[in-house]
Coordinates of C-alpha atoms in Angstrom, one line a residue:
M1 CA 0.0 0.0 0.0
T2 CA 1.4 3.4 -1.0
A3 CA 1.5 6.1 1.7
A4 CA -0.2 9.4 1.2
A5 CA 1.9 11.9 -0.7
Y6 CA 3.9 14.2 1.5
V7 CA 2.3 17.5 2.4
P8 CA 4.3 20.0 4.5
V9 CA 3.0 20.5 8.0
L10 CA 1.5 24.0 8.4
E11 CA 3.2 24.9 11.6
S12 CA 1.8 28.4 11.3
D13 CA -1.6 27.0 12.3
I14 CA -0.4 26.0 15.8
P15 CA -1.2 28.7 18.4
T16 CA 2.1 30.4 19.2
T17 CA 3.4 32.6 22.0
E18 CA 6.9 34.2 22.1
I19 CA 8.6 33.9 25.5
K20 CA 11.0 36.4 27.0
S21 CA 12.8 34.6 29.7
V22 CA 13.0 31.2 31.5
G23 CA 10.5 32.5 34.1
D24 CA 8.1 33.6 31.4
F25 CA 8.5 30.1 29.8
V26 CA 7.6 28.3 33.0
N27 CA 4.7 30.6 33.5
Q28 CA 3.3 30.0 30.0
V29 CA 3.7 26.2 30.4
E30 CA 1.7 26.3 33.6
L31 CA -1.0 28.5 32.0
I32 CA -1.3 26.0 29.2
A33 CA -1.4 23.0 31.6
E34 CA -4.1 24.7 33.7
E35 CA -6.2 25.4 30.6
W36 CA -6.1 21.7 29.7
R37 CA -6.9 20.6 33.3
R38 CA -9.9 23.0 33.3
D39 CA -11.1 21.6 29.9
A40 CA -10.9 18.1 31.2
R41 CA -12.9 19.0 34.3
N42 CA -15.6 20.6 32.2
R43 CA -15.8 17.8 29.6
L44 CA -15.4 14.6 31.6
D45 CA -17.3 12.8 34.3
P46 CA -14.8 11.7 37.0
S47 CA -16.8 8.6 37.7
D48 CA -16.3 7.3 34.2
E49 CA -12.6 6.6 34.5
P50 CA -10.0 7.0 37.3
Y51 CA -7.2 9.4 36.3
P52 CA -4.1 8.4 38.4
G53 CA -1.4 11.0 38.5
E54 CA -1.3 14.6 37.6
S55 CA -2.0 16.0 34.2
V56 CA 1.4 17.1 32.9
P57 CA 2.0 18.4 29.4
W58 CA 4.7 16.9 27.2
L59 CA 7.2 19.2 25.6
R60 CA 9.5 19.0 22.6
G61 CA 12.3 21.5 22.1
V62 CA 13.6 22.3 18.5
S63 CA 16.2 24.7 17.3
N64 CA 14.0 26.0 14.5
K65 CA 10.3 26.8 15.1
D66 CA 9.4 25.8 11.6
Y67 CA 10.5 22.1 12.0
S68 CA 7.6 19.8 11.4
L69 CA 6.3 17.5 14.1
E70 CA 7.2 14.4 12.2
P71 CA 9.6 11.5 13.1
T72 CA 12.9 11.5 11.3
L73 CA 12.0 8.4 9.3
L74 CA 9.0 10.1 7.7
R75 CA 10.6 13.3 6.6
S76 CA 11.1 14.0 3.0
N77 CA 14.2 16.2 3.2
D78 CA 16.6 13.3 4.0
S79 CA 18.5 12.3 0.9
V80 CA 18.9 8.7 2.1
F81 CA 15.7 7.8 4.0
S82 CA 13.4 9.6 1.6
K83 CA 14.2 6.9 -0.9
Y84 CA 12.5 4.4 1.4
N85 CA 9.7 6.3 3.1
Q86 CA 7.5 7.0 0.1
N87 CA 5.7 3.7 0.3
R88 CA 4.8 1.3 3.1
D89 CA 6.7 -1.7 1.9
G90 CA 10.0 0.2 1.6
L91 CA 9.5 1.8 5.0
L92 CA 8.8 -1.5 6.7
W93 CA 11.9 -3.1 5.0
L94 CA 14.1 -0.3 6.2
E95 CA 12.8 -0.5 9.8
S96 CA 13.3 -4.2 9.9
Y97 CA 16.9 -4.0 8.5
M98 CA 17.9 -1.3 11.0
L99 CA 16.3 -3.1 14.0
S100 CA 18.0 -6.4 13.0
R101 CA 21.4 -4.8 12.7
F102 CA 21.1 -2.7 15.9
R103 CA 19.7 -5.5 18.0
G104 CA 22.3 -8.0 16.8
A105 CA 25.3 -5.9 17.5
G106 CA 23.9 -3.9 20.4
Q107 CA 23.1 -6.6 22.8
R108 CA 26.6 -6.7 24.3
L109 CA 26.6 -2.9 24.7
V110 CA 23.5 -2.4 26.8
E111 CA 23.4 -2.5 30.5
V112 CA 19.7 -3.6 30.7
L113 CA 18.6 -5.9 27.9
P114 CA 15.4 -4.7 26.3
K115 CA 12.5 -7.0 26.7
S116 CA 10.5 -6.2 23.6
H117 CA 10.6 -5.1 20.0
L118 CA 9.3 -1.7 21.1
D119 CA 12.0 -1.3 23.8
W120 CA 14.7 -1.8 21.1
V121 CA 13.0 0.9 19.0
F122 CA 13.1 3.2 22.0
L123 CA 16.8 2.7 22.3
M124 CA 17.4 3.1 18.5
Q125 CA 15.6 6.5 18.7
H126 CA 17.7 7.7 21.6
H127 CA 21.0 6.7 20.0
G128 CA 20.3 8.4 16.6
L129 CA 18.8 5.8 14.3
P130 CA 15.6 7.2 12.6
T131 CA 12.3 5.6 13.7
R132 CA 8.6 6.5 13.7
L133 CA 9.0 7.7 17.2
L134 CA 8.9 11.4 18.0
D135 CA 10.8 12.5 21.2
W136 CA 9.1 14.5 24.0
S137 CA 9.9 15.2 27.6
K138 CA 7.7 15.7 30.7
N139 CA 10.4 18.1 32.0
A140 CA 9.8 21.7 30.7
L141 CA 13.5 22.8 31.3
T142 CA 14.8 19.7 29.4
A143 CA 12.8 20.7 26.4
L144 CA 13.9 24.3 26.7
Y145 CA 17.5 23.3 26.9
F146 CA 17.3 21.3 23.7
A147 CA 15.7 24.2 21.9
V148 CA 18.4 26.7 22.7
R149 CA 21.6 24.6 23.3
K150 CA 23.1 25.4 19.8
P151 CA 23.8 28.9 18.5
S152 CA 21.5 29.8 15.6
D153 CA 20.0 32.8 13.9
K154 CA 16.6 31.0 13.7
E155 CA 13.7 31.3 16.2
A156 CA 13.7 28.2 18.4
A157 CA 10.6 26.7 19.8
V158 CA 9.1 24.3 22.4
F159 CA 6.0 22.5 21.3
V160 CA 3.6 21.7 24.2
L161 CA 1.3 18.7 23.8
D162 CA -1.6 17.4 25.9
P163 CA -0.9 13.6 25.9
R164 CA -3.9 12.6 27.9
T165 CA -6.3 14.1 25.4
L166 CA -4.3 12.6 22.5
S167 CA -4.6 9.1 24.2
E168 CA -8.3 9.7 24.7
K169 CA -8.8 10.6 21.0
C170 CA -6.9 7.4 20.1
G171 CA -9.5 5.4 21.9
L172 CA -7.2 4.4 24.8
G173 CA -8.6 6.4 27.6
R174 CA -6.8 9.2 29.5
S175 CA -4.4 7.1 31.5
I176 CA -1.2 6.6 29.5
A177 CA 1.1 4.5 31.8
D178 CA -1.7 2.2 33.0
P179 CA -4.5 2.3 30.4
M180 CA -7.9 0.9 31.3
N181 CA -7.8 -1.4 28.3
K182 CA -4.3 -2.9 28.0
I183 CA -5.4 -5.4 25.4
T184 CA -6.5 -2.5 23.1
R185 CA -3.4 -0.5 23.8
D186 CA -1.1 -3.5 23.0
R187 CA -3.1 -4.3 19.8
Y188 CA -2.8 -0.7 18.7
I189 CA 1.0 -0.6 19.3
D190 CA 1.4 -3.9 17.3
E191 CA -0.7 -2.6 14.5
Y192 CA 1.3 0.7 14.4
L193 CA 4.6 -1.1 14.4
K194 CA 3.5 -3.5 11.6
L195 CA 1.4 -0.8 9.7
S196 CA -1.3 -3.4 9.5
F197 CA -4.7 -2.3 10.8
S198 CA -7.5 -4.7 11.7
Q199 CA -10.3 -2.1 11.8
G200 CA -11.6 0.2 9.1
P201 CA -10.4 3.8 8.7
R202 CA -9.9 5.7 11.9
E203 CA -8.0 8.8 12.8
Q204 CA -4.7 7.0 13.5
Y205 CA -3.3 9.8 15.6
P206 CA 0.1 9.0 17.1
I207 CA -0.1 6.9 20.3
P208 CA 1.5 8.6 23.4
L209 CA 3.9 6.2 25.1
I210 CA 5.9 6.2 28.3
P211 CA 9.1 4.1 27.8
P212 CA 10.7 1.9 30.5
Q213 CA 13.8 3.4 31.9
I214 CA 16.2 1.0 30.2
S215 CA 19.0 3.6 29.7
D216 CA 20.4 6.6 31.6
R217 CA 19.5 8.9 28.8
L218 CA 15.8 7.9 28.8
A219 CA 15.7 8.5 32.6
A220 CA 17.7 11.8 32.6
Q221 CA 15.6 13.4 29.9
H222 CA 12.3 12.3 31.4
S223 CA 11.6 10.8 28.0
R224 CA 8.2 10.3 26.4
F225 CA 7.3 9.4 22.8
T226 CA 4.6 9.5 20.3
L227 CA 4.5 6.5 17.9
H228 CA 3.3 7.4 14.4
T229 CA 2.0 5.5 11.4
D230 CA 3.2 6.3 7.9
R231 CA 0.6 9.1 7.6
R232 CA 1.8 12.7 7.6
R233 CA 0.5 15.7 9.5
T234 CA -1.3 13.6 12.1
L235 CA -0.4 15.8 15.1
T236 CA -1.4 18.9 13.3
E237 CA -4.7 17.2 12.4
F238 CA -5.2 16.3 16.0
M239 CA -4.6 20.0 17.0
R240 CA -7.1 21.3 14.4
K241 CA -9.9 18.9 15.2
T242 CA -9.7 19.2 19.0
R243 CA -9.5 23.0 18.6
A244 CA -12.7 22.9 16.7
T245 CA -14.6 21.1 19.4
D246 CA -13.2 22.2 22.8
C247 CA -9.7 23.8 23.1
C248 CA -6.3 23.6 21.4
H249 CA -4.3 20.7 22.8
L250 CA -1.1 21.5 20.9
K251 CA 0.7 24.8 21.3
R252 CA 4.1 26.4 20.5
L253 CA 6.3 28.7 22.5
T254 CA 9.0 30.5 20.5
I255 CA 12.4 31.9 21.5
S256 CA 14.0 34.8 19.6
P257 CA 17.6 34.1 18.5
R258 CA 18.5 37.4 20.3
I259 CA 17.8 35.8 23.7
R260 CA 18.9 32.2 23.1
A261 CA 22.3 32.6 24.7
G262 CA 20.7 34.4 27.7
I263 CA 18.2 31.6 28.1
L264 CA 21.0 29.0 28.1
R265 CA 22.9 31.0 30.7
T266 CA 19.9 31.1 33.0
L267 CA 19.3 27.3 32.5
R268 CA 22.9 26.7 33.6
L269 CA 22.1 28.5 36.9
T270 CA 19.4 26.0 37.5
G271 CA 21.8 23.1 36.9
A272 CA 20.4 22.3 33.5
T273 CA 23.6 21.4 31.5
Q274 CA 24.4 18.8 28.9
P275 CA 25.7 16.2 31.3
D276 CA 22.4 16.3 33.1
F277 CA 20.4 15.4 30.0
V278 CA 23.0 13.3 28.1
P279 CA 25.0 11.4 30.7
G280 CA 28.5 10.4 29.7
L281 CA 32.1 11.5 29.4
D282 CA 31.5 13.2 26.0
S283 CA 28.9 15.4 27.5
L284 CA 31.1 16.2 30.4
A285 CA 34.0 17.2 28.1
N286 CA 31.7 19.4 26.0
D287 CA 30.4 21.1 29.2
I288 CA 33.9 21.9 30.4
R289 CA 34.7 23.5 27.0
E290 CA 31.5 25.5 27.2
R291 CA 32.5 26.7 30.7
I292 CA 35.8 27.9 29.3
D293 CA 34.1 29.7 26.4
L294 CA 31.6 31.4 28.7
G295 CA 34.4 32.4 31.1
L296 CA 36.2 34.2 28.2
A297 CA 32.9 35.8 27.1
D298 CA 32.4 37.1 30.7
M299 CA 35.8 38.9 30.6
R300 CA 34.9 40.5 27.2
G301 CA 31.7 42.0 28.6
P302 CA 27.9 41.6 28.2
A303 CA 28.0 42.0 24.4
H304 CA 29.7 38.7 24.2
S305 CA 28.3 36.8 27.2
G306 CA 24.8 36.1 26.0
R307 CA 23.2 38.0 28.9
T308 CA 19.9 39.7 28.3
C309 CA 20.0 42.2 31.1

């Protein structure tokens, strides 16, 4: 079966607010979260389904606000992978090949052996192999760090997603870690991985997933994922359709290139540095180099230091 032709995601449709500081960012995230909690209280009957745990948004930081919310494997601008992702058979073949090679050679390199096909896919994603997973975090400062960590003249952004409403619209209920219907959840995941669907047409929005903490990186980044089919624009469609019926469950916070360095400086004061999010000696070495660069910038004055005040 041939996948639908690629159509660029219209990121301009996503409600957007520009943030001015780390404090402003945290405040905006809390305002969004409270809007979604209020919407849930107004729409839902608490007696219908228990909702364990707090309602926390998931966040994704990107260095360019115009990046589409699509997994790497589905993007059309990759000169290699675009040769395989234009039809379902090619996509499945490529996924099978990468998983087989990664799993075969990687077993001796992992501290905790993954228990399932999906666990291996989680690891592949976190170590740079393209998959149909899209990275998110439940930690707002983690997402902000990944948005501003590299110098750029582009506006950065943090996308903010309501995972419970996404799970609800997928037919899985609002509890993500412990869904009411595990059989349905497991069947959906299997169908998504195989791209073979037993039911007739449905929305096929990405499924929100909480991975097991099988690596230090997954734990340090408070990792969350959405698992996508081979259809494009599904998160944007989710945003548009929920916006039409209740409120918007996907938003974007942008950061001007003028204040990126200042935001990164403030994050460092909170202890948010590369070794915190990507544990390892390489990250530690990069952080030491950054400390030296920032020390020299301090001596040259505010024009070079990235400070915004």
